[in-house]
Amino acid sequence: MSDSISHIPPPVSPTHGTTLRDHVLAGMRAAPGATGEFTSLLSHISLAIRIIASRVRQAGLADLLGYTGEINVQGEAVQKLDAYANEVLVNVLERSGHCGIIGSEELEGARTAGHPGKYVVLFDPLDGSSNIDLNVSIGTIFAVLRRQDATSPPSVNEALRPGRDLIAAGYALYGPSTLMVLSTGQGVHVFTMDPNVGEFFLCQSNVRCPPRGALYSVNEGNHARWSPGVQNWNAWIKGDAKDEGRPYGHRYVGSLVADAHRTLLKGGIFAYPADKKSPKGKLRLLYEANPMAFIFEQAGGAAIDGGQRILDIAPSTLHERTPLILGSTEDVEAFRAFSTGAR
Ligand code: FDP
């Protein structure tokens, strides 16, 4: 009897040391005057992500693939999982009581909650729509702002602030495992969900984006529509110059979260530049570019729109688009030099 018991492995492996909650609570204890509301907000976001992850895993079995038949504010056909993920985030955040304002890719206008919550949360509930039905990695992206006056009635214009005002940003990556990457302005930390426990555990703390990489990520199908500067950058990065570390390898999943995550860990560059079809770029500033830019800068990387720092752009509308170039500082600088004609 005692022999068989001694062979039962411990329920939690030694790597399962720090949960996302432990991590956020430690940050709260270190912040004088913290009320616990921010910690609770992040716990609610993590809950929404775990619910979405569980449905993403069952999508093919639960009749959750395909389209709802509706068209969203971006003029795109809404997929069932997009709609589901949006509903989960909106419900969980509204019930948290911490959000005065919620903005989503799937909602036409920012929503004001019925109570004066302290925070503004902006999100893309399910990023990488074209990969949803293909079992290819997709994600959720979110950005958090603190309301400047939490006692006043919430106004949708409070969402229109530059990314440098963010107090937290993160993304979930629904891949072979579910990851949550989070920054509250003190470095970038990666948590992996243990599906048996239903909890995120810290697996990489203080991630740093290497100063230079060897991979580039861009939809080359848009080549003919790019400016001459971007075309020159593209020819340069593919050029054969072994002593300068070129050509770079090419990777493109087509889900921002997956392409950005690889770039964050391995270095290199992800680019969705402006082109003749999308002169303002394709990706959305407030809930795609800003949170990613915040994370990359926190990890020692960079994010620009071709010339300007993403986090300095003053937004004028909720769904505004921007070109987005992010990655290793040296690689982003090389892109800037080509696209502005300095090179
Ligand atoms: P998708 O259109 O599939 O939703 O957010 C939009 C986005 O995906 C990003 O995730 C991705 O990086 C990009 O668009 C892919 O665009 P292309 O299909 O034009 O390459």
XYZ file of C-alpha atoms and ligand atoms in Angstrom:
363
model
C 0.000 0.000 0.000
C 2.573 2.570 1.116
C 4.780 1.441 -1.803
C 2.126 2.234 -4.432
C 1.409 5.614 -2.850
C 5.090 6.555 -2.992
C 4.960 6.086 -6.778
C 2.121 8.541 -7.311
C 3.691 11.663 -8.851
C 3.109 14.975 -7.116
C -0.028 16.702 -8.494
C 1.788 19.843 -9.546
C 5.156 19.823 -11.294
C 7.929 22.058 -9.955
C 7.666 24.273 -13.063
C 4.107 25.119 -12.039
C 5.356 27.618 -9.501
C 3.772 30.942 -10.285
C 0.255 31.375 -11.543
C -0.806 34.437 -13.507
C -2.770 35.478 -10.440
C 0.290 35.124 -8.148
C 2.296 37.199 -10.599
C -0.269 39.989 -10.804
C -0.796 39.958 -7.016
C 2.966 40.332 -6.481
C 2.857 43.432 -8.716
C -0.055 44.768 -6.702
C 1.743 44.317 -3.382
C 4.697 46.260 -4.782
C 2.474 49.189 -5.820
C 1.754 51.547 -2.937
C -1.938 52.434 -2.655
C -3.101 49.605 -4.959
C -6.768 48.755 -4.395
C -6.846 45.314 -6.034
C -9.118 46.518 -8.864
C -6.427 46.224 -11.532
C -5.568 42.730 -10.280
C -9.221 41.798 -10.455
C -9.547 43.276 -13.972
C -6.617 41.144 -15.204
C -8.133 38.058 -13.557
C -11.356 38.701 -15.460
C -9.465 39.081 -18.752
C -7.672 35.810 -18.038
C -11.030 34.136 -17.297
C -12.445 35.336 -20.632
C -9.372 34.009 -22.434
C -9.695 30.604 -20.768
C -13.357 30.400 -21.790
C -12.505 31.387 -25.390
C -9.601 28.895 -25.471
C -11.887 26.086 -24.417
C -14.357 26.880 -27.245
C -11.570 27.296 -29.809
C -10.398 23.778 -28.941
C -13.893 22.354 -29.492
C -14.876 24.549 -32.437
C -15.144 21.749 -35.001
C -17.245 19.631 -32.613
C -19.501 22.380 -31.327
C -20.705 23.756 -34.689
C -18.640 26.885 -34.114
C -16.860 27.034 -37.466
C -18.058 29.124 -40.403
C -19.976 32.396 -40.593
C -22.896 33.894 -38.700
C -24.262 35.549 -41.848
C -23.672 39.043 -40.401
C -21.272 41.768 -41.544
C -19.289 43.633 -38.867
C -18.390 47.336 -38.630
C -15.262 46.694 -40.687
C -17.430 45.378 -43.547
C -16.150 41.836 -42.965
C -18.248 38.679 -42.682
C -18.494 37.711 -38.997
C -17.352 34.223 -38.091
C -19.129 32.313 -35.348
C -16.015 32.168 -33.174
C -15.429 35.933 -33.620
C -18.935 36.602 -32.370
C -18.576 34.118 -29.512
C -15.221 35.520 -28.347
C -16.588 39.059 -28.467
C -19.616 38.115 -26.397
C -17.473 36.390 -23.773
C -15.124 39.355 -23.378
C -17.922 41.924 -23.272
C -19.915 39.917 -20.697
C -16.965 39.092 -18.469
C -15.634 42.666 -18.547
C -19.032 44.240 -17.915
C -19.648 41.939 -14.988
C -16.212 42.697 -13.536
C -17.412 46.201 -12.648
C -13.969 47.635 -13.454
C -14.520 48.890 -16.997
C -16.056 52.271 -17.663
C -15.508 51.776 -21.382
C -15.151 48.740 -23.634
C -14.112 48.876 -27.289
C -13.953 45.895 -29.617
C -13.203 45.189 -33.240
C -16.676 43.652 -33.371
C -18.576 46.615 -31.846
C -19.361 49.686 -33.885
C -18.835 52.189 -31.080
C -17.126 52.002 -27.709
C -19.544 50.828 -25.038
C -19.934 52.597 -21.740
C -20.776 50.345 -18.835
C -23.580 51.368 -16.508
C -21.098 52.061 -13.688
C -18.048 54.305 -13.393
C -15.331 51.630 -13.684
C -11.752 52.850 -13.541
C -10.483 51.311 -16.778
C -10.879 51.375 -20.550
C -10.331 47.991 -22.223
C -9.942 47.713 -26.002
C -9.664 44.364 -27.726
C -9.645 42.276 -30.849
C -11.555 39.245 -29.556
C -10.320 36.802 -32.189
C -7.415 37.875 -34.344
C -6.467 36.001 -37.511
C -9.998 35.365 -38.794
C -8.796 33.867 -42.065
C -7.159 31.061 -40.078
C -10.131 30.223 -37.814
C -11.529 27.368 -39.867
C -8.104 25.888 -40.612
C -6.835 24.919 -37.146
C -4.022 27.450 -37.563
C -2.997 29.633 -34.590
C -5.306 32.550 -33.779
C -5.414 34.904 -30.815
C -6.979 37.615 -28.676
C -5.315 41.028 -28.240
C -6.135 43.569 -25.515
C -5.063 46.991 -24.273
C -5.850 48.669 -20.940
C -5.990 52.399 -20.153
C -6.755 54.005 -16.807
C -9.599 56.530 -17.075
C -8.386 60.036 -16.353
C -11.393 60.788 -14.161
C -13.109 57.616 -13.013
C -15.812 59.553 -11.140
C -17.189 61.270 -14.266
C -19.768 59.564 -16.503
C -17.808 57.483 -19.042
C -17.488 58.906 -22.546
C -16.467 56.903 -25.614
C -13.856 59.546 -26.504
C -11.834 58.378 -23.509
C -10.754 55.412 -25.650
C -9.007 57.753 -28.101
C -5.639 58.103 -26.395
C -2.155 57.365 -27.728
C -0.645 53.999 -26.920
C 2.001 55.514 -24.660
C -0.826 55.962 -22.096
C -1.475 52.207 -21.847
C -0.996 50.695 -18.406
C -1.186 47.100 -19.624
C -1.431 45.092 -22.808
C -1.358 41.474 -23.758
C -2.403 38.748 -26.091
C -3.511 35.155 -25.966
C -2.190 32.749 -28.571
C -4.402 29.738 -29.253
C -1.790 27.430 -30.763
C -0.597 23.914 -29.881
C -0.849 25.278 -26.336
C -2.651 28.385 -25.115
C -0.303 31.188 -24.091
C -0.984 34.510 -22.505
C 1.658 37.202 -22.942
C 1.272 40.137 -20.568
C 2.962 43.401 -19.768
C 1.860 45.796 -17.054
C 4.750 48.104 -17.877
C 7.357 46.027 -16.044
C 8.703 43.752 -18.719
C 6.952 41.067 -20.695
C 5.976 37.714 -19.235
C 4.676 34.568 -20.907
C 2.181 32.236 -19.223
C 1.127 28.820 -20.510
C -2.272 27.373 -19.737
C -2.300 23.966 -18.118
C -5.562 22.575 -19.538
C -5.868 20.029 -16.733
C -5.700 22.690 -14.049
C -7.412 25.439 -16.048
C -4.819 27.960 -14.951
C -2.028 29.987 -16.553
C 1.483 29.365 -15.190
C 4.506 31.586 -15.708
C 6.892 29.967 -18.188
C 9.086 32.854 -19.401
C 9.685 36.009 -17.418
C 11.260 39.219 -18.686
C 11.299 38.153 -22.316
C 13.706 40.231 -24.430
C 13.345 40.694 -28.173
C 16.856 40.174 -29.652
C 18.383 43.388 -31.111
C 18.563 41.747 -34.519
C 16.972 38.634 -36.010
C 17.186 36.494 -39.108
C 13.513 36.242 -40.137
C 11.119 38.633 -41.877
C 7.346 38.350 -41.986
C 5.200 40.166 -44.535
C 2.422 39.353 -46.999
C 4.501 39.418 -50.187
C 1.363 39.120 -52.269
C 1.042 42.883 -51.747
C 4.470 43.607 -53.309
C 3.135 45.335 -56.439
C 1.077 47.729 -54.273
C 3.921 48.844 -51.962
C 5.797 52.140 -52.226
C 9.219 52.005 -53.943
C 10.872 52.403 -50.494
C 9.127 49.302 -49.119
C 9.914 47.381 -52.307
C 13.589 48.348 -51.878
C 13.545 47.129 -48.264
C 12.012 43.846 -49.439
C 14.666 43.357 -52.128
C 17.409 44.212 -49.598
C 16.231 41.776 -46.920
C 16.127 38.970 -49.503
C 19.426 39.972 -51.066
C 22.354 37.568 -50.915
C 25.030 39.077 -48.655
C 26.270 36.370 -46.328
C 28.701 38.629 -44.458
C 25.764 40.940 -43.580
C 23.509 38.078 -42.463
C 21.255 38.206 -45.546
C 19.054 36.852 -46.966
C 16.692 36.646 -44.003
C 14.362 33.632 -43.839
C 10.670 34.252 -44.540
C 7.756 33.246 -42.274
C 4.136 34.415 -42.560
C 1.222 32.798 -40.754
C -1.313 35.565 -41.452
C -2.428 35.804 -37.798
C -0.867 38.888 -36.227
C -0.610 37.211 -32.837
C 1.320 34.231 -34.211
C 3.623 36.310 -36.421
C 4.262 38.833 -33.642
C 4.915 36.150 -31.026
C 7.552 34.467 -33.175
C 9.141 37.856 -33.869
C 9.136 38.732 -30.159
C 10.985 35.573 -29.163
C 13.268 35.036 -32.163
C 13.779 38.625 -33.309
C 13.571 39.905 -36.870
C 10.719 41.919 -38.297
C 6.972 41.746 -38.925
C 5.632 44.299 -41.390
C 2.152 45.200 -42.582
C 2.984 48.410 -44.480
C 0.592 50.770 -46.214
C -0.118 49.840 -49.815
C -2.238 51.080 -52.711
C -5.232 49.008 -51.556
C -4.887 50.013 -47.880
C -3.194 53.446 -47.956
C -3.596 53.759 -44.178
C -2.475 50.197 -43.515
C -4.687 47.241 -42.663
C -4.262 46.679 -38.934
C -6.176 48.594 -36.274
C -4.332 51.090 -34.147
C -6.175 50.873 -30.844
C -6.581 47.146 -30.313
C -3.933 45.555 -32.561
C -0.984 47.909 -33.168
C -0.902 49.710 -29.794
C -0.953 46.636 -27.544
C 1.652 44.911 -29.716
C 3.828 48.044 -29.780
C 3.586 48.326 -25.975
C 4.710 44.716 -25.585
C 7.578 45.042 -28.075
C 8.912 48.198 -26.451
C 8.632 46.576 -23.023
C 10.723 43.687 -24.387
C 13.386 46.018 -25.829
C 12.047 45.897 -29.395
C 10.447 48.637 -31.493
C 7.219 49.389 -33.367
C 6.661 52.091 -36.008
C 4.178 52.948 -38.751
C 7.040 53.231 -41.256
C 8.395 56.513 -39.862
C 6.692 57.334 -36.564
C 6.620 55.425 -33.265
C 3.248 53.626 -33.010
C 2.755 54.571 -29.346
C 2.934 58.308 -30.215
C 0.096 58.271 -32.748
C -2.890 60.332 -31.550
C -5.989 58.383 -32.621
C -9.088 60.075 -33.966
C -11.441 57.110 -34.379
C -11.977 53.813 -32.600
C -11.406 51.584 -35.610
C -8.649 53.602 -37.253
C -6.003 51.664 -39.148
C -2.255 52.044 -39.260
C 0.701 50.499 -41.023
C 2.558 48.358 -38.458
C 6.217 47.407 -38.465
C 7.524 45.730 -35.331
C 10.422 43.636 -34.156
C 14.111 43.878 -33.321
C 15.339 47.466 -33.045
C 17.996 47.095 -35.771
C 15.581 45.443 -38.171
C 12.880 48.058 -37.576
C 15.455 50.825 -38.081
C 16.519 49.289 -41.402
C 12.875 49.299 -42.535
C 12.459 52.933 -41.443
C 15.552 53.947 -43.423
C 14.258 52.329 -46.618
C 10.652 53.452 -46.281
C 11.551 57.091 -45.577
C 14.037 57.136 -48.458
C 17.058 57.648 -46.171
C 18.631 54.530 -47.645
P -7.321 38.573 -40.512
O -7.564 39.513 -41.661
O -7.254 37.134 -40.940
O -8.243 38.788 -39.355
O -6.254 41.555 -37.969
C -6.253 41.245 -39.260
C -5.306 40.155 -39.722
O -5.872 38.905 -39.921
C -4.056 39.932 -38.852
O -4.229 39.004 -37.840
C -3.025 39.466 -39.857
O -1.717 39.803 -39.468
C -3.434 40.179 -41.114
O -4.781 40.625 -40.940
C -3.388 39.292 -42.330
O -3.710 40.037 -43.448
P -3.479 39.461 -44.952
O -4.422 38.317 -45.096
O -3.822 40.616 -45.821
O -2.051 39.057 -45.051
